[in-house]
Amino acid sequence: MKDLAHRALNRAQLSGADYADVRFVKRAFETITVKDGHLAGLSLDESEGFGIRALYRGSWGFASSALVTPDEVERVAALATAIAKASHTVQREKVELGPPVATVGYYETPVGEDPFAVSLEEKIALLMAADAEMRAVPGIRATEASLGCQREEKTFASTEGAYIEQVLTETGCGIAATAVGEGDVQRRSYPNSFGRHQATRGFELVREVDLVGNARRIAEEAASLLTAPVCPSGVTTLVLDPTQLALQVHESIGHAIELDRVFGMEASFAGTSFLDPGMLDGFRYGSEIVNVTADATAPGGLGTFGYDDEGMPAQRAPIIEQGMFKGFLSSRETASKIGRESNATMRADGWERMPMIRMTNINLEPGEHSFERLIGEVEDGIYMHTNKSWSIDDKRVNFQFGCEIAWEIKGGKLGRLLKNPTYTGLTPEFWANCDAIGDASQWQIWGTPNCGKGQPGQTAHVGHGAAPARFRNVRVGILS
């Protein structure tokens, strides 16, 4: 692979490129789905190819191919440079990459049990057992259980001298039960909604999650929701579980701090951002207990890797410290525009796409409250769990979320089950009203394997560490 990389970079330079990089990517993705007691899907998708970026007098060109041969590598390198030259004729602003990056290294996801080495028979049997547990509960009309694992081998090289090899492995799983009553449908998911929880780990994650052991409880909750009262409307104290809080961080912090959105270079999938570089170090994003980091080094996170797709080593970077806004997610190009260095967030969804700024693990750092204290200090409020829906405006300010399930809080104790819980808010106001965060024993990184961005669209795998947290004066329920 090293010879092909050198051939590509040499051809780009001989064609006139001032800078070039090449990524060779080979990916395998296995998914298994069981629905209503039957094997509904089993697939193993494989993809291999390479992409080349070329920079000519401050303008980008990109080209890619699935044919990995010496002649094709040279053809695509020349094509990427030709596209860069064409882009230069309509250049609006010259690209500056900042200091050179000549990293040489190797990274491999630590895996306890190789997910591809576990037999299909064992995986299917596990899903069928979880599915049977859910279907045994009266009122359950539909069930689903799924497993997925991915392995990506990447080689990156640049004309600045960088040469990096990585092997990234991911594993995920999940179940869902749907109950149907008279004029009502309720669904519960575990351990997270929208398919599965996923992490850069091996099959040990699946064993720890224990789908079979939690299946009946989840189904019983779905059935109970059919007769539960609807979440009341009003302004109250809200406690969010870590899975819902992870999505709250994703939508109201993670996307807002992407520096390409701030500069208007990217506006697909819900617009730009309310932030601007002048707000660094002087804007209060949340209360003094709110601390957020972008940590691509966190073990097991779905946004964990060794190096980004510009060759920058993975980093742990401050985003919010004691409520004050401290940093964006940046690339070499965008960081140079604000006089900083990239914090290694450039990643591409496969060999055929240009890298763009993507979240890594955007983590809300843990606080000091036990769960009992989080609830015990609430006289009247609601505890919401597991995301069901989300909506946020094109500046990442005005949001609305729905959850699968909630419990009322009365006199410091959890009370009745509530269905169809929703809440709404404004980003800075919401985070300013955060008055308690759960301790480290409740903190976990939750994987989001479906983060969409870009045009053509790219899907990123990102993570969010969170513990339960409490927010005062939040509007909940349907507005009347």
XYZ file of C-alpha atoms in Angstrom:
480
model
C 0.000 0.000 0.000
C 2.888 2.324 0.717
C 4.098 2.079 -2.905
C 0.629 2.949 -4.223
C 0.417 5.900 -1.857
C 3.788 7.261 -2.972
C 2.801 6.782 -6.607
C -0.416 8.768 -6.056
C 1.294 11.622 -4.238
C 4.124 11.838 -6.786
C 1.651 11.999 -9.662
C -0.358 14.740 -7.940
C 2.781 16.830 -7.413
C 4.005 16.251 -10.978
C 0.568 17.412 -12.151
C 0.998 20.668 -10.252
C -0.555 20.077 -6.824
C 0.936 22.096 -3.950
C -0.394 19.533 -1.465
C -2.088 16.147 -1.792
C -3.251 13.312 0.433
C -4.595 9.854 -0.302
C -6.783 7.489 1.747
C -7.131 3.786 0.991
C -10.182 2.363 2.783
C -11.456 -1.203 3.070
C -14.665 -1.723 5.052
C -16.729 -4.772 6.047
C -20.136 -4.389 7.720
C -22.258 -7.290 8.983
C -25.861 -6.852 10.125
C -28.396 -9.357 11.454
C -32.040 -8.503 12.109
C -34.764 -10.623 13.697
C -38.390 -9.470 13.515
C -41.426 -11.088 15.116
C -39.709 -14.403 15.653
C -38.171 -14.673 12.188
C -34.759 -13.945 10.710
C -35.571 -10.830 8.667
C -32.140 -9.797 7.425
C -28.559 -11.043 7.212
C -25.962 -9.162 5.203
C -22.218 -8.730 4.867
C -21.315 -5.662 2.817
C -17.763 -4.993 1.718
C -16.316 -1.890 0.103
C -12.804 -0.975 -1.008
C -11.299 1.982 -2.834
C -9.302 5.174 -2.454
C -9.796 8.940 -2.541
C -7.272 11.688 -3.318
C -7.418 15.354 -2.282
C -5.242 17.813 -4.187
C -4.663 21.477 -3.354
C -3.659 23.855 -6.149
C -2.938 27.519 -5.269
C -5.443 27.316 -2.399
C -8.266 25.442 -4.179
C -9.370 21.842 -3.553
C -9.884 19.003 -6.006
C -11.043 15.481 -5.122
C -11.366 12.253 -7.066
C -11.802 8.591 -6.111
C -11.994 5.083 -7.528
C -12.882 1.533 -6.496
C -10.157 0.145 -8.754
C -6.981 -0.087 -6.670
C -4.214 -0.511 -9.244
C -1.022 1.488 -9.973
C -2.365 2.896 -13.255
C -5.710 3.876 -11.723
C -4.009 5.534 -8.754
C -1.983 7.727 -11.124
C -5.040 8.550 -13.268
C -7.134 9.577 -10.236
C -4.282 11.665 -8.768
C -3.980 13.598 -12.021
C -7.768 14.000 -12.152
C -7.943 15.363 -8.583
C -5.259 17.926 -9.463
C -7.060 18.907 -12.669
C -10.249 19.467 -10.655
C -8.294 21.619 -8.175
C -7.005 23.728 -11.066
C -10.537 24.125 -12.386
C -11.744 25.113 -8.907
C -9.020 27.731 -8.773
C -10.596 29.594 -11.708
C -13.643 30.369 -9.518
C -11.800 30.721 -6.204
C -13.500 32.989 -3.632
C -11.106 32.464 -0.750
C -7.687 30.800 -0.659
C -7.423 27.655 1.494
C -4.671 27.800 4.140
C -3.840 24.565 5.964
C -1.669 25.967 8.722
C 1.391 24.097 10.032
C 2.388 20.907 8.125
C 1.364 17.532 9.533
C 3.919 14.737 9.073
C 2.573 12.176 11.529
C 3.662 8.554 11.131
C 1.761 6.001 13.179
C -0.460 2.960 13.625
C -3.694 2.559 15.614
C -5.979 -0.405 16.191
C -9.187 -0.492 18.217
C -8.664 -2.539 21.404
C -11.064 -5.478 21.121
C -11.766 -8.054 23.793
C -13.669 -10.492 21.554
C -13.532 -10.173 17.764
C -17.181 -9.719 16.647
C -16.456 -11.278 13.245
C -15.131 -14.417 14.955
C -18.416 -15.092 16.778
C -20.486 -17.546 14.755
C -23.637 -16.474 12.938
C -25.471 -19.302 14.700
C -24.670 -17.823 18.122
C -25.615 -14.297 17.069
C -28.939 -15.378 15.562
C -29.760 -17.555 18.587
C -29.167 -14.611 20.913
C -31.454 -12.338 18.891
C -34.149 -15.005 18.620
C -34.066 -15.530 22.405
C -34.472 -11.794 23.067
C -37.261 -11.608 20.521
C -39.104 -14.535 22.153
C -38.911 -12.869 25.574
C -40.533 -9.713 24.196
C -43.269 -11.594 22.311
C -44.235 -13.446 25.502
C -45.683 -10.228 26.973
C -49.435 -9.688 26.317
C -50.179 -6.658 24.161
C -46.929 -6.789 22.188
C -47.658 -6.827 18.468
C -44.226 -6.276 16.900
C -40.671 -7.019 17.977
C -37.236 -6.404 16.536
C -33.701 -7.335 17.568
C -30.512 -6.497 15.690
C -26.741 -6.873 15.770
C -24.125 -5.071 13.728
C -20.344 -5.083 13.484
C -17.942 -3.151 11.287
C -14.227 -3.272 10.525
C -12.480 -0.490 8.607
C -8.856 -0.632 7.483
C -7.483 2.776 6.467
C -4.162 3.967 5.123
C -3.490 7.717 4.918
C -0.485 9.430 3.329
C 0.276 13.026 2.388
C 2.898 15.028 0.514
C 3.909 16.515 3.885
C 5.286 13.127 4.940
C 2.388 11.693 6.932
C 1.824 7.932 6.730
C -0.768 6.312 8.986
C -2.425 2.903 9.161
C -5.549 2.226 11.259
C -7.871 -0.714 11.930
C -11.157 0.436 13.497
C -13.674 -2.097 14.833
C -17.228 -1.385 15.985
C -19.959 -3.549 17.525
C -23.563 -2.708 18.359
C -26.931 -4.246 19.252
C -30.468 -3.364 20.269
C -34.064 -4.545 20.727
C -37.476 -2.876 20.441
C -41.015 -3.910 21.381
C -44.186 -2.297 20.057
C -47.487 -2.559 21.935
C -50.818 -1.809 20.273
C -54.008 -0.896 22.132
C -57.266 0.766 21.257
C -56.284 3.852 19.273
C -52.731 3.834 20.633
C -49.272 2.512 19.754
C -46.342 2.555 22.191
C -42.751 1.444 21.633
C -39.840 0.776 23.957
C -36.234 0.259 22.949
C -33.117 -1.032 24.684
C -30.345 -0.045 25.275
C -31.062 2.884 22.953
C -33.599 3.791 20.285
C -33.331 3.936 16.481
C -31.735 0.527 15.996
C -28.910 -0.033 18.420
C -26.208 1.246 20.720
C -22.796 0.970 19.064
C -19.196 1.416 20.243
C -15.588 0.870 19.206
C -15.476 -2.387 21.098
C -15.747 -6.096 20.428
C -18.504 -8.626 21.050
C -17.998 -8.191 24.789
C -20.306 -5.170 24.470
C -23.156 -7.426 23.328
C -22.632 -9.780 26.245
C -22.560 -6.882 28.740
C -25.734 -5.298 27.361
C -27.663 -8.561 27.988
C -30.474 -8.186 25.458
C -32.226 -11.360 26.626
C -32.143 -10.335 30.282
C -33.751 -6.970 29.555
C -36.209 -7.988 26.811
C -39.201 -8.835 28.987
C -38.886 -5.653 31.062
C -38.800 -3.500 27.940
C -41.846 -5.236 26.487
C -43.762 -4.874 29.764
C -43.003 -1.145 29.805
C -44.324 -0.785 26.249
C -47.540 -2.581 27.204
C -47.941 -0.504 30.383
C -47.630 2.728 28.436
C -50.910 1.922 26.637
C -52.896 2.665 29.810
C -50.582 5.313 31.285
C -51.699 8.970 31.516
C -50.294 11.432 28.996
C -47.391 13.632 30.120
C -48.922 16.852 31.540
C -48.159 20.289 30.085
C -46.430 23.082 31.922
C -43.100 24.393 33.207
C -41.387 22.052 35.625
C -38.141 20.362 36.679
C -36.867 17.847 34.130
C -34.449 14.966 34.716
C -33.055 13.300 31.585
C -31.595 9.815 31.373
C -28.114 9.491 29.743
C -29.382 8.209 26.369
C -31.711 11.185 25.874
C -29.112 13.571 27.253
C -26.615 12.218 24.709
C -28.904 13.301 21.859
C -29.513 16.643 23.573
C -25.738 17.204 23.576
C -25.503 16.017 19.959
C -28.121 18.420 18.595
C -27.728 21.532 20.749
C -23.939 21.469 21.275
C -22.255 18.995 18.916
C -23.561 20.338 15.613
C -23.476 23.967 16.791
C -19.712 23.861 17.430
C -18.765 22.494 13.978
C -16.641 25.299 12.562
C -17.577 24.611 8.926
C -21.213 25.311 9.856
C -20.137 28.523 11.603
C -18.429 29.742 8.418
C -21.369 28.688 6.225
C -19.229 26.126 4.370
C -21.753 23.440 5.358
C -25.488 23.943 5.799
C -27.089 20.580 4.967
C -29.040 18.640 7.589
C -30.346 21.496 9.759
C -28.375 24.515 8.784
C -25.497 26.437 10.276
C -24.930 27.650 13.865
C -25.815 30.481 16.252
C -22.140 30.619 17.326
C -19.363 32.758 15.828
C -15.610 32.962 16.543
C -16.075 36.198 18.502
C -17.955 34.237 21.172
C -14.916 32.100 22.108
C -13.956 32.500 25.789
C -16.678 35.104 26.378
C -20.027 33.383 25.782
C -21.863 31.609 28.588
C -23.189 28.358 27.084
C -24.499 26.859 30.310
C -24.402 26.897 34.091
C -21.096 26.627 35.984
C -21.430 22.858 36.365
C -21.583 22.299 32.584
C -18.245 21.001 31.252
C -18.080 19.543 27.729
C -15.083 18.000 25.973
C -14.469 16.667 22.466
C -12.556 13.492 23.266
C -11.530 11.169 20.421
C -9.236 9.310 22.838
C -11.992 8.047 25.180
C -11.888 4.213 25.333
C -14.822 2.558 23.576
C -16.466 5.706 22.227
C -17.985 5.493 18.766
C -16.042 8.670 17.938
C -12.745 7.157 19.109
C -9.851 6.680 16.669
C -6.092 7.146 16.433
C -5.869 9.811 13.727
C -8.362 11.848 11.720
C -8.494 11.872 7.910
C -5.988 14.751 7.708
C -3.381 12.799 9.701
C -3.910 14.712 12.960
C -3.549 12.626 16.147
C -6.778 12.122 18.119
C -7.243 14.718 20.843
C -9.180 15.605 23.983
C -10.177 19.251 23.529
C -12.194 21.552 25.821
C -15.501 22.823 24.383
C -17.253 24.257 27.447
C -15.534 24.871 30.787
C -17.626 25.846 33.818
C -20.327 26.954 31.422
C -18.078 29.167 29.251
C -17.628 28.440 25.542
C -13.983 27.495 24.836
C -13.614 25.699 21.517
C -15.008 24.600 18.157
C -14.593 21.334 16.290
C -12.128 22.216 13.539
C -10.145 21.050 10.525
C -6.726 22.301 9.441
C -8.412 24.723 7.022
C -11.037 26.138 9.400
C -8.704 26.252 12.416
C -6.224 28.394 10.484
C -9.022 30.921 9.853
C -9.310 31.583 13.612
C -5.609 31.343 14.380
C -5.721 27.927 16.043
C -4.587 24.395 15.212
C -6.970 21.656 14.163
C -8.359 19.475 16.964
C -8.545 16.454 14.638
C -12.193 16.101 13.661
C -11.954 15.588 9.884
C -13.470 12.255 8.848
C -15.008 10.869 5.666
C -17.768 8.306 5.273
C -15.767 5.954 3.057
C -13.135 6.231 0.352
C -15.434 7.989 -2.137
C -16.169 11.045 0.019
C -14.110 14.096 1.002
C -13.556 14.383 4.762
C -15.475 17.048 6.654
C -15.683 18.181 10.260
C -17.500 15.514 12.292
C -18.125 15.118 15.985
C -15.804 12.767 17.841
C -17.045 11.926 21.369
C -18.717 15.135 22.566
C -19.024 14.422 26.268
C -20.884 16.146 29.074
C -18.482 15.508 31.934
C -19.944 13.888 35.073
C -20.985 15.836 38.155
C -21.356 14.803 41.793
C -24.984 13.729 42.241
C -26.104 10.146 42.822
C -29.310 9.236 40.976
C -31.164 9.111 44.292
C -30.060 12.673 45.073
C -30.948 13.917 41.565
C -34.516 12.721 42.074
C -34.679 13.281 45.829
C -34.143 17.035 45.530
C -37.156 17.420 43.186
C -40.498 18.208 44.790
C -42.444 18.164 41.515
C -41.023 17.184 38.126
C -40.652 14.575 35.381
C -37.963 11.984 34.564
C -37.774 11.257 30.801
C -36.019 8.289 29.191
C -34.992 7.173 25.652
C -35.425 9.434 22.636
C -38.443 9.045 20.334
C -38.268 12.205 18.202
C -36.281 15.399 17.767
C -36.455 18.736 15.981
C -34.179 21.786 16.055
C -34.009 24.973 14.017
C -31.363 25.852 11.413
C -29.216 27.743 13.978
C -29.323 25.002 16.621
C -31.223 27.125 19.148
C -34.935 26.289 19.332
C -35.483 22.556 19.929
C -38.179 20.035 20.777
C -37.658 16.412 21.851
C -40.015 13.510 22.474
C -39.117 10.484 24.616
C -40.428 6.922 24.730
C -41.276 6.907 28.437
C -41.365 9.098 31.560
C -42.135 8.949 35.242
C -43.561 11.745 37.343
C -41.495 12.906 40.325
C -43.429 13.774 43.496
C -41.858 14.583 46.824
C -38.437 13.388 45.749
C -39.625 9.984 44.510
C -40.476 8.460 41.139
C -44.217 8.015 40.708
C -46.648 7.173 37.907
C -45.633 6.128 34.427
C -46.347 8.813 31.785
C -46.646 8.351 28.030
C -45.833 10.622 25.084
C -43.484 12.917 27.072
C -42.055 15.929 25.249
C -40.062 19.009 26.178
C -38.906 22.134 24.413
C -36.375 24.907 24.992
C -33.739 27.347 23.764
C -30.153 26.084 23.781
C -28.352 28.664 26.016
C -31.336 29.017 28.370
C -31.729 25.235 28.713
C -28.074 24.612 29.539
C -28.069 27.611 31.929
C -30.837 25.870 33.888
C -28.790 22.687 34.406
C -28.391 22.512 38.196
C -27.217 18.919 38.766
C -25.359 16.197 36.847
C -24.974 12.561 37.821
C -21.667 11.221 39.103
C -19.065 9.142 37.275
C -20.675 5.838 38.292
C -23.644 6.678 36.028
C -21.579 8.087 33.152
C -21.305 6.175 29.873
C -20.468 6.951 26.246
C -23.454 6.319 23.979
C -22.910 5.694 20.288
C -24.789 7.501 17.527
C -24.195 5.528 14.285
C -26.460 7.655 12.087
C -25.235 11.276 12.205
C -26.056 12.812 8.823
C -24.250 15.735 7.251
C -23.057 17.023 3.893
C -24.170 16.984 0.309
C -23.829 14.295 -1.021
C -24.868 13.031 2.374
C -22.390 11.295 4.653
C -23.158 9.254 7.768
C -20.742 9.520 10.694
C -20.365 7.353 13.765
C -20.032 9.598 16.827
C -20.251 9.261 20.606
C -21.583 11.216 23.576
C -20.644 10.582 27.183
C -23.370 11.485 29.648
C -24.827 10.754 33.079
C -28.390 11.717 34.116
C -28.811 15.473 34.549
C -31.411 17.832 35.980
C -32.802 21.027 34.440
C -35.069 23.581 36.121
C -37.929 25.569 34.545
C -38.353 23.460 31.403
C -41.560 23.510 29.366
C -42.913 19.978 28.984
C -45.925 18.419 27.279
C -48.039 19.647 24.400
C -48.688 23.396 24.318
C -52.397 24.217 24.679
